[in-house]
Coordinates of C-alpha atoms in Angstrom, one line a residue:
Chain A
M179 CA 0.0 0.0 0.0
G180 CA 2.8 2.7 1.1
W181 CA 4.1 2.6 -2.6
T182 CA 1.7 2.8 -4.5
W183 CA 0.4 5.6 -2.5
T184 CA 3.7 7.2 -3.1
W185 CA 3.2 6.4 -6.9
F186 CA -0.3 7.4 -7.2
H187 CA 1.1 10.9 -5.8
R188 CA 3.9 11.1 -7.9
L189 CA 1.6 10.4 -10.8
G190 CA 0.1 13.6 -9.8
S191 CA 2.9 15.8 -9.9
P192 CA 3.1 18.1 -12.8
P193 CA 7.1 17.9 -13.3
Y194 CA 7.4 14.4 -12.8
I195 CA 4.8 13.6 -15.3
Y196 CA 5.8 16.0 -18.0
G197 CA 9.3 14.6 -17.7
L198 CA 7.9 10.7 -17.8
A199 CA 5.4 11.6 -20.7
A200 CA 8.7 13.1 -22.8
R201 CA 10.6 9.9 -22.0
L202 CA 8.1 7.1 -22.5
T203 CA 6.7 8.7 -26.4
P204 CA 9.6 7.1 -28.4
W205 CA 9.0 3.8 -26.6
F206 CA 4.8 3.9 -28.1
A207 CA 5.2 6.0 -31.3
W208 CA 7.9 3.7 -32.9
P209 CA 6.0 0.2 -32.3
A210 CA 3.1 1.9 -33.3
G211 CA 4.2 2.6 -36.7
A212 CA 5.9 -0.5 -37.3
L213 CA 2.5 -2.0 -36.2
I214 CA 0.3 0.0 -38.3
V215 CA 2.9 -0.6 -41.6
G216 CA 3.0 -4.4 -40.9
G217 CA -0.7 -4.5 -40.4
L218 CA -1.8 -2.2 -43.7
Y219 CA 0.7 -4.6 -45.5
G220 CA -0.9 -8.0 -43.9
G221 CA -4.1 -6.1 -44.7
L222 CA -4.1 -5.3 -48.3
V223 CA -1.5 -7.4 -49.6
L224 CA -0.7 -10.9 -47.6
A225 CA -4.8 -11.3 -46.7
P226 CA -6.8 -13.3 -48.6
P227 CA -10.3 -12.2 -50.3
D228 CA -13.1 -12.4 -48.5
Y229 CA -15.6 -15.3 -50.0
Q230 CA -18.5 -12.7 -50.0
Q231 CA -17.1 -9.0 -50.1
G232 CA -14.1 -9.7 -52.2
D233 CA -11.7 -6.8 -51.6
G234 CA -14.2 -4.6 -50.0
F235 CA -13.5 -6.2 -46.6
R236 CA -10.0 -5.3 -46.7
I237 CA -11.9 -1.8 -44.9
I238 CA -12.4 -3.5 -42.0
Y239 CA -8.4 -3.0 -41.2
V240 CA -8.9 1.2 -41.5
H241 CA -12.6 0.8 -40.0
A242 CA -12.8 -1.6 -36.8
P243 CA -9.2 -0.1 -35.4
S244 CA -11.1 3.7 -35.6
A245 CA -14.2 2.5 -34.1
W246 CA -11.9 0.8 -31.2
M247 CA -10.3 4.0 -30.6
S248 CA -13.7 5.7 -30.7
L249 CA -14.6 3.6 -27.6
M250 CA -11.2 3.2 -26.1
V251 CA -10.3 6.3 -25.7
Y252 CA -13.7 7.7 -24.8
T253 CA -13.6 5.5 -22.0
T254 CA -9.8 6.8 -20.8
M255 CA -11.2 10.1 -21.2
A256 CA -14.4 9.2 -18.9
V257 CA -11.8 7.5 -16.3
S258 CA -9.3 10.2 -15.9
A259 CA -12.5 12.8 -16.2
G260 CA -13.9 10.9 -12.9
I261 CA -10.3 10.5 -11.2
G262 CA -10.0 14.2 -11.5
L263 CA -13.4 14.8 -10.4
I264 CA -13.2 12.6 -7.1
W265 CA -9.8 13.1 -6.3
R266 CA -9.3 16.6 -7.6
M267 CA -6.2 15.7 -9.4
K268 CA -4.9 18.3 -12.3
V269 CA -3.2 15.7 -14.1
A270 CA -5.8 13.4 -14.4
H271 CA -8.0 16.0 -15.9
A272 CA -5.1 16.9 -18.4
V273 CA -5.2 13.6 -19.4
A274 CA -8.9 14.0 -20.3
A275 CA -8.5 16.9 -21.9
S276 CA -5.9 15.5 -24.0
C277 CA -8.1 12.4 -25.3
A278 CA -11.2 14.5 -26.7
P279 CA -9.6 15.7 -30.0
V280 CA -8.3 12.1 -30.8
G281 CA -11.4 10.4 -30.1
A282 CA -13.5 12.7 -31.8
S283 CA -11.1 12.2 -35.0
F284 CA -11.2 8.2 -35.0
T285 CA -14.8 8.7 -34.3
F286 CA -15.3 10.8 -37.5
A287 CA -13.0 8.2 -39.3
A288 CA -14.7 4.9 -38.2
L289 CA -18.4 7.0 -39.5
V290 CA -17.0 7.6 -43.1
T291 CA -15.1 4.3 -43.5
G292 CA -18.3 2.2 -42.3
A293 CA -20.0 4.7 -44.5
L294 CA -18.2 3.7 -47.7
W295 CA -18.1 0.0 -46.4
G296 CA -22.0 0.3 -46.1
Q297 CA -22.6 1.5 -49.5
P298 CA -21.3 -1.3 -51.8
M299 CA -22.3 -4.1 -49.1
W300 CA -25.6 -3.0 -47.7
G301 CA -26.7 -0.7 -50.3
T302 CA -26.4 2.4 -48.5
Y303 CA -24.0 4.7 -47.1
W304 CA -26.3 5.7 -44.0
E305 CA -29.0 4.0 -42.1
W306 CA -30.6 4.8 -38.8
D307 CA -29.5 2.0 -37.3
P308 CA -28.6 1.2 -33.4
R309 CA -25.2 0.8 -34.0
L310 CA -24.6 3.5 -36.3
T311 CA -26.9 6.2 -34.5
S312 CA -25.0 5.3 -31.0
E313 CA -21.1 6.1 -33.0
L314 CA -22.7 9.1 -34.2
I315 CA -23.8 10.3 -30.6
L316 CA -20.4 9.2 -29.4
L317 CA -19.1 11.6 -32.0
F318 CA -21.4 14.4 -30.7
L319 CA -20.5 13.6 -26.9
Y320 CA -17.0 14.4 -27.8
L321 CA -17.8 17.5 -29.7
G322 CA -20.4 18.5 -27.2
Y323 CA -17.3 18.1 -24.4
M324 CA -14.8 19.9 -26.5
G325 CA -17.2 22.7 -26.9
L326 CA -17.5 23.3 -23.9
R327 CA -14.8 23.6 -22.6
S328 CA -13.5 25.9 -25.1
A329 CA -16.5 27.9 -23.6
I330 CA -15.2 28.3 -19.9
E331 CA -12.2 30.7 -19.5
D332 CA -11.0 29.1 -16.1
V333 CA -9.2 26.0 -17.1
Q334 CA -10.5 24.8 -13.5
R335 CA -13.9 25.0 -13.9
A336 CA -13.5 24.0 -17.7
D337 CA -12.1 21.0 -16.2
R338 CA -14.9 19.9 -13.5
M339 CA -17.7 20.9 -15.8
S340 CA -16.4 18.9 -19.1
A341 CA -15.7 16.1 -16.2
V342 CA -19.3 16.0 -15.6
L343 CA -20.4 15.6 -19.0
A344 CA -17.4 13.0 -20.2
V345 CA -18.7 10.7 -16.9
V346 CA -22.2 11.0 -18.0
G347 CA -21.9 10.5 -21.3
V348 CA -19.5 7.0 -20.6
V349 CA -23.2 4.9 -20.7
N350 CA -23.1 5.3 -24.7
V351 CA -19.8 3.3 -24.7
P352 CA -22.0 -0.2 -23.7
I353 CA -24.4 0.8 -25.5
I354 CA -22.8 1.2 -28.8
H355 CA -20.8 -2.2 -28.1
Y356 CA -24.1 -4.2 -27.5
S357 CA -26.3 -2.5 -29.9
V358 CA -25.5 -4.9 -32.7
T359 CA -26.6 -7.9 -30.0
W360 CA -29.2 -6.3 -28.3
W361 CA -30.8 -4.8 -31.4
N362 CA -31.6 -6.4 -35.0
S363 CA -28.7 -4.3 -36.3
L364 CA -27.7 -4.1 -40.0
H365 CA -24.4 -4.0 -38.6
Q366 CA -22.7 -7.4 -38.5
A367 CA -21.9 -9.0 -35.1
P368 CA -18.4 -8.4 -33.5
S369 CA -15.7 -10.9 -35.2
V370 CA -12.9 -10.4 -33.1
M371 CA -13.9 -9.4 -29.6
R372 CA -16.0 -12.1 -28.8
L373 CA -15.7 -14.8 -25.7
A374 CA -15.8 -17.7 -28.2
K375 CA -13.2 -18.0 -30.9
P376 CA -12.7 -15.6 -33.9
T377 CA -14.5 -16.2 -37.0
M378 CA -12.0 -14.9 -39.2
P379 CA -8.6 -17.3 -40.4
P380 CA -5.2 -16.3 -39.2
S381 CA -4.3 -14.8 -42.5
M382 CA -6.8 -12.2 -41.9
L383 CA -6.9 -12.0 -38.1
I384 CA -3.3 -11.1 -37.7
P385 CA -3.1 -8.1 -39.6
L386 CA -6.1 -6.5 -38.1
L387 CA -4.6 -7.6 -34.7
L388 CA -1.6 -5.7 -35.7
M389 CA -4.0 -2.6 -36.7
L390 CA -5.6 -2.8 -33.4
L391 CA -2.5 -2.8 -31.0
G392 CA -1.0 -0.4 -33.7
F393 CA -3.6 2.0 -33.1
T394 CA -3.7 1.5 -29.4
L395 CA 0.4 2.2 -29.0
F396 CA -0.1 5.5 -31.3
F397 CA -3.0 6.8 -29.1
F398 CA -0.9 6.4 -26.2
A399 CA 2.0 8.2 -28.2
V400 CA -0.3 11.0 -29.3
L401 CA -1.8 11.5 -25.6
L402 CA 1.8 11.8 -24.1
V403 CA 2.7 14.8 -26.3
R404 CA -0.6 16.5 -25.8
L405 CA -0.3 15.7 -22.4
R406 CA 2.6 17.6 -21.8
G407 CA 1.1 20.7 -23.4
E408 CA -2.1 20.4 -21.1
V409 CA -0.1 20.3 -18.2
L410 CA 2.3 23.0 -19.0
S411 CA -0.6 25.0 -19.7
R412 CA -2.0 24.5 -16.3
E413 CA 0.9 25.5 -14.2
R414 CA 0.9 29.4 -13.3
S415 CA 3.7 29.8 -10.9
A416 CA 5.8 26.8 -11.1
T417 CA 9.5 27.1 -11.6
W418 CA 10.1 24.3 -12.9
I419 CA 8.5 25.6 -16.1
R420 CA 11.4 27.4 -16.7
E421 CA 13.4 24.0 -17.2
A422 CA 10.7 22.6 -19.1
V423 CA 10.9 25.2 -21.8
S424 CA 14.3 25.9 -21.8
P425 CA 15.5 25.1 -25.2
Chain B
M1404 CA -0.6 -3.7 -60.0
S1405 CA -3.4 -1.9 -61.6
E1406 CA -5.3 -5.3 -60.3
F1407 CA -4.0 -4.4 -57.1
L1408 CA -5.1 -0.9 -57.5
D1409 CA -8.8 -1.8 -58.6
M1410 CA -9.4 -4.0 -55.4
G1411 CA -11.7 -6.3 -57.3
G1412 CA -13.6 -3.0 -58.2
Y1413 CA -14.1 -1.9 -54.7
A1414 CA -10.8 0.4 -55.3
G1415 CA -13.7 3.6 -54.7
Y1416 CA -14.7 2.6 -51.3
V1417 CA -11.5 0.9 -50.4
W1418 CA -8.9 3.5 -51.2
P1419 CA -11.0 6.8 -49.9
S1420 CA -11.2 4.7 -46.7
Y1421 CA -7.6 4.3 -45.9
G1422 CA -6.9 7.4 -47.1
L1423 CA -9.0 9.1 -44.8
T1424 CA -8.0 7.1 -41.8
L1425 CA -4.0 7.4 -42.8
A1426 CA -4.5 11.3 -43.4
I1427 CA -6.2 11.4 -39.9
V1428 CA -3.3 9.4 -38.1
V1429 CA -1.1 12.4 -39.4
L1430 CA -3.2 15.1 -38.5
N1431 CA -2.9 13.7 -34.8
I1432 CA 0.7 14.1 -34.7
V1433 CA 0.6 17.5 -35.9
W1434 CA -2.3 18.7 -33.8
A1435 CA -0.2 17.3 -31.0
R1436 CA 3.0 18.7 -31.5
R1437 CA 1.4 22.0 -32.3
L1438 CA -0.3 22.1 -29.1
L1439 CA 2.9 21.1 -27.0
A1440 CA 4.9 23.8 -29.2
R1441 CA 2.2 26.5 -28.6
S1442 CA 2.0 25.6 -24.7
R1443 CA 5.6 25.6 -24.7
E1444 CA 5.5 29.3 -26.5
E1445 CA 2.8 30.7 -23.7
A1446 CA 4.8 29.4 -21.1
R1447 CA 8.0 31.1 -22.2
R1448 CA 6.1 34.1 -22.4
R1449 CA 4.7 33.8 -18.9
L1450 CA 8.1 33.8 -17.7
A1451 CA 9.4 36.6 -19.9
M1452 CA 6.5 39.0 -18.7
R1453 CA 7.3 38.1 -14.8
G1454 CA 10.8 39.7 -15.8
G1455 CA 12.8 36.8 -14.3
A1456 CA 11.4 37.8 -10.7
T1457 CA 11.3 34.2 -9.9

């Protein structure tokens, strides 16, 4: 208990976080790049065409990772926002604020790549289907969160108000995930994230797993860079800033 | 090669999907670096305004 508590306190310390984030970034960024390049090659070249969808199924290698990012980033944002609210931890609020633009952009990618996949396979770009609609609501939650933050001048107030929105909005995450099981949806059921064995052969599955892991590491690399910016802009008087910004 | 680019007739759906997603990956790198650079710039200004009083 003793050392975990000390560690928790150090994580709350801006200079420690600023330095740690800088040191950790390359350890996420380079493996992310390698995994994404490998995943793209596997997905576009090595994987065989699908027996029903032909080469059209290859959209999965960008659509599924984007959709995964939209949910994983939101969950990270809501948990950090919650920690920020409960323990009044500035760094946790900085993490939450760092998540939003990343999550919003990949939610947009998930929606557009989904539309581009839907047109040839379902015959429509858009349908007011439970999965599609709940994912669109997720985009609005991200945009609402960012809009609320930018509308409030005082950073601490913006942190608290936007954190409440992030925490309340997290109910949408399980709704999106289970939408294809609970309701009769156009969208296919999960083929990777399921308790039983995945339904894909390894030649199709491995590139997808590389992309999912690559995007996840990419998120943490981007998060660490953004976090340094957010931490720096929350410090008004600390003398360590002088060290941080000295060229 | 042209067969690869044709994507079995799905080129008009596959390539825009990849293009958009990779553009968003690149944009996230640009945005993150810009945010950090801007915060450093702003912090430097705050320090300068206090005229090295610290």
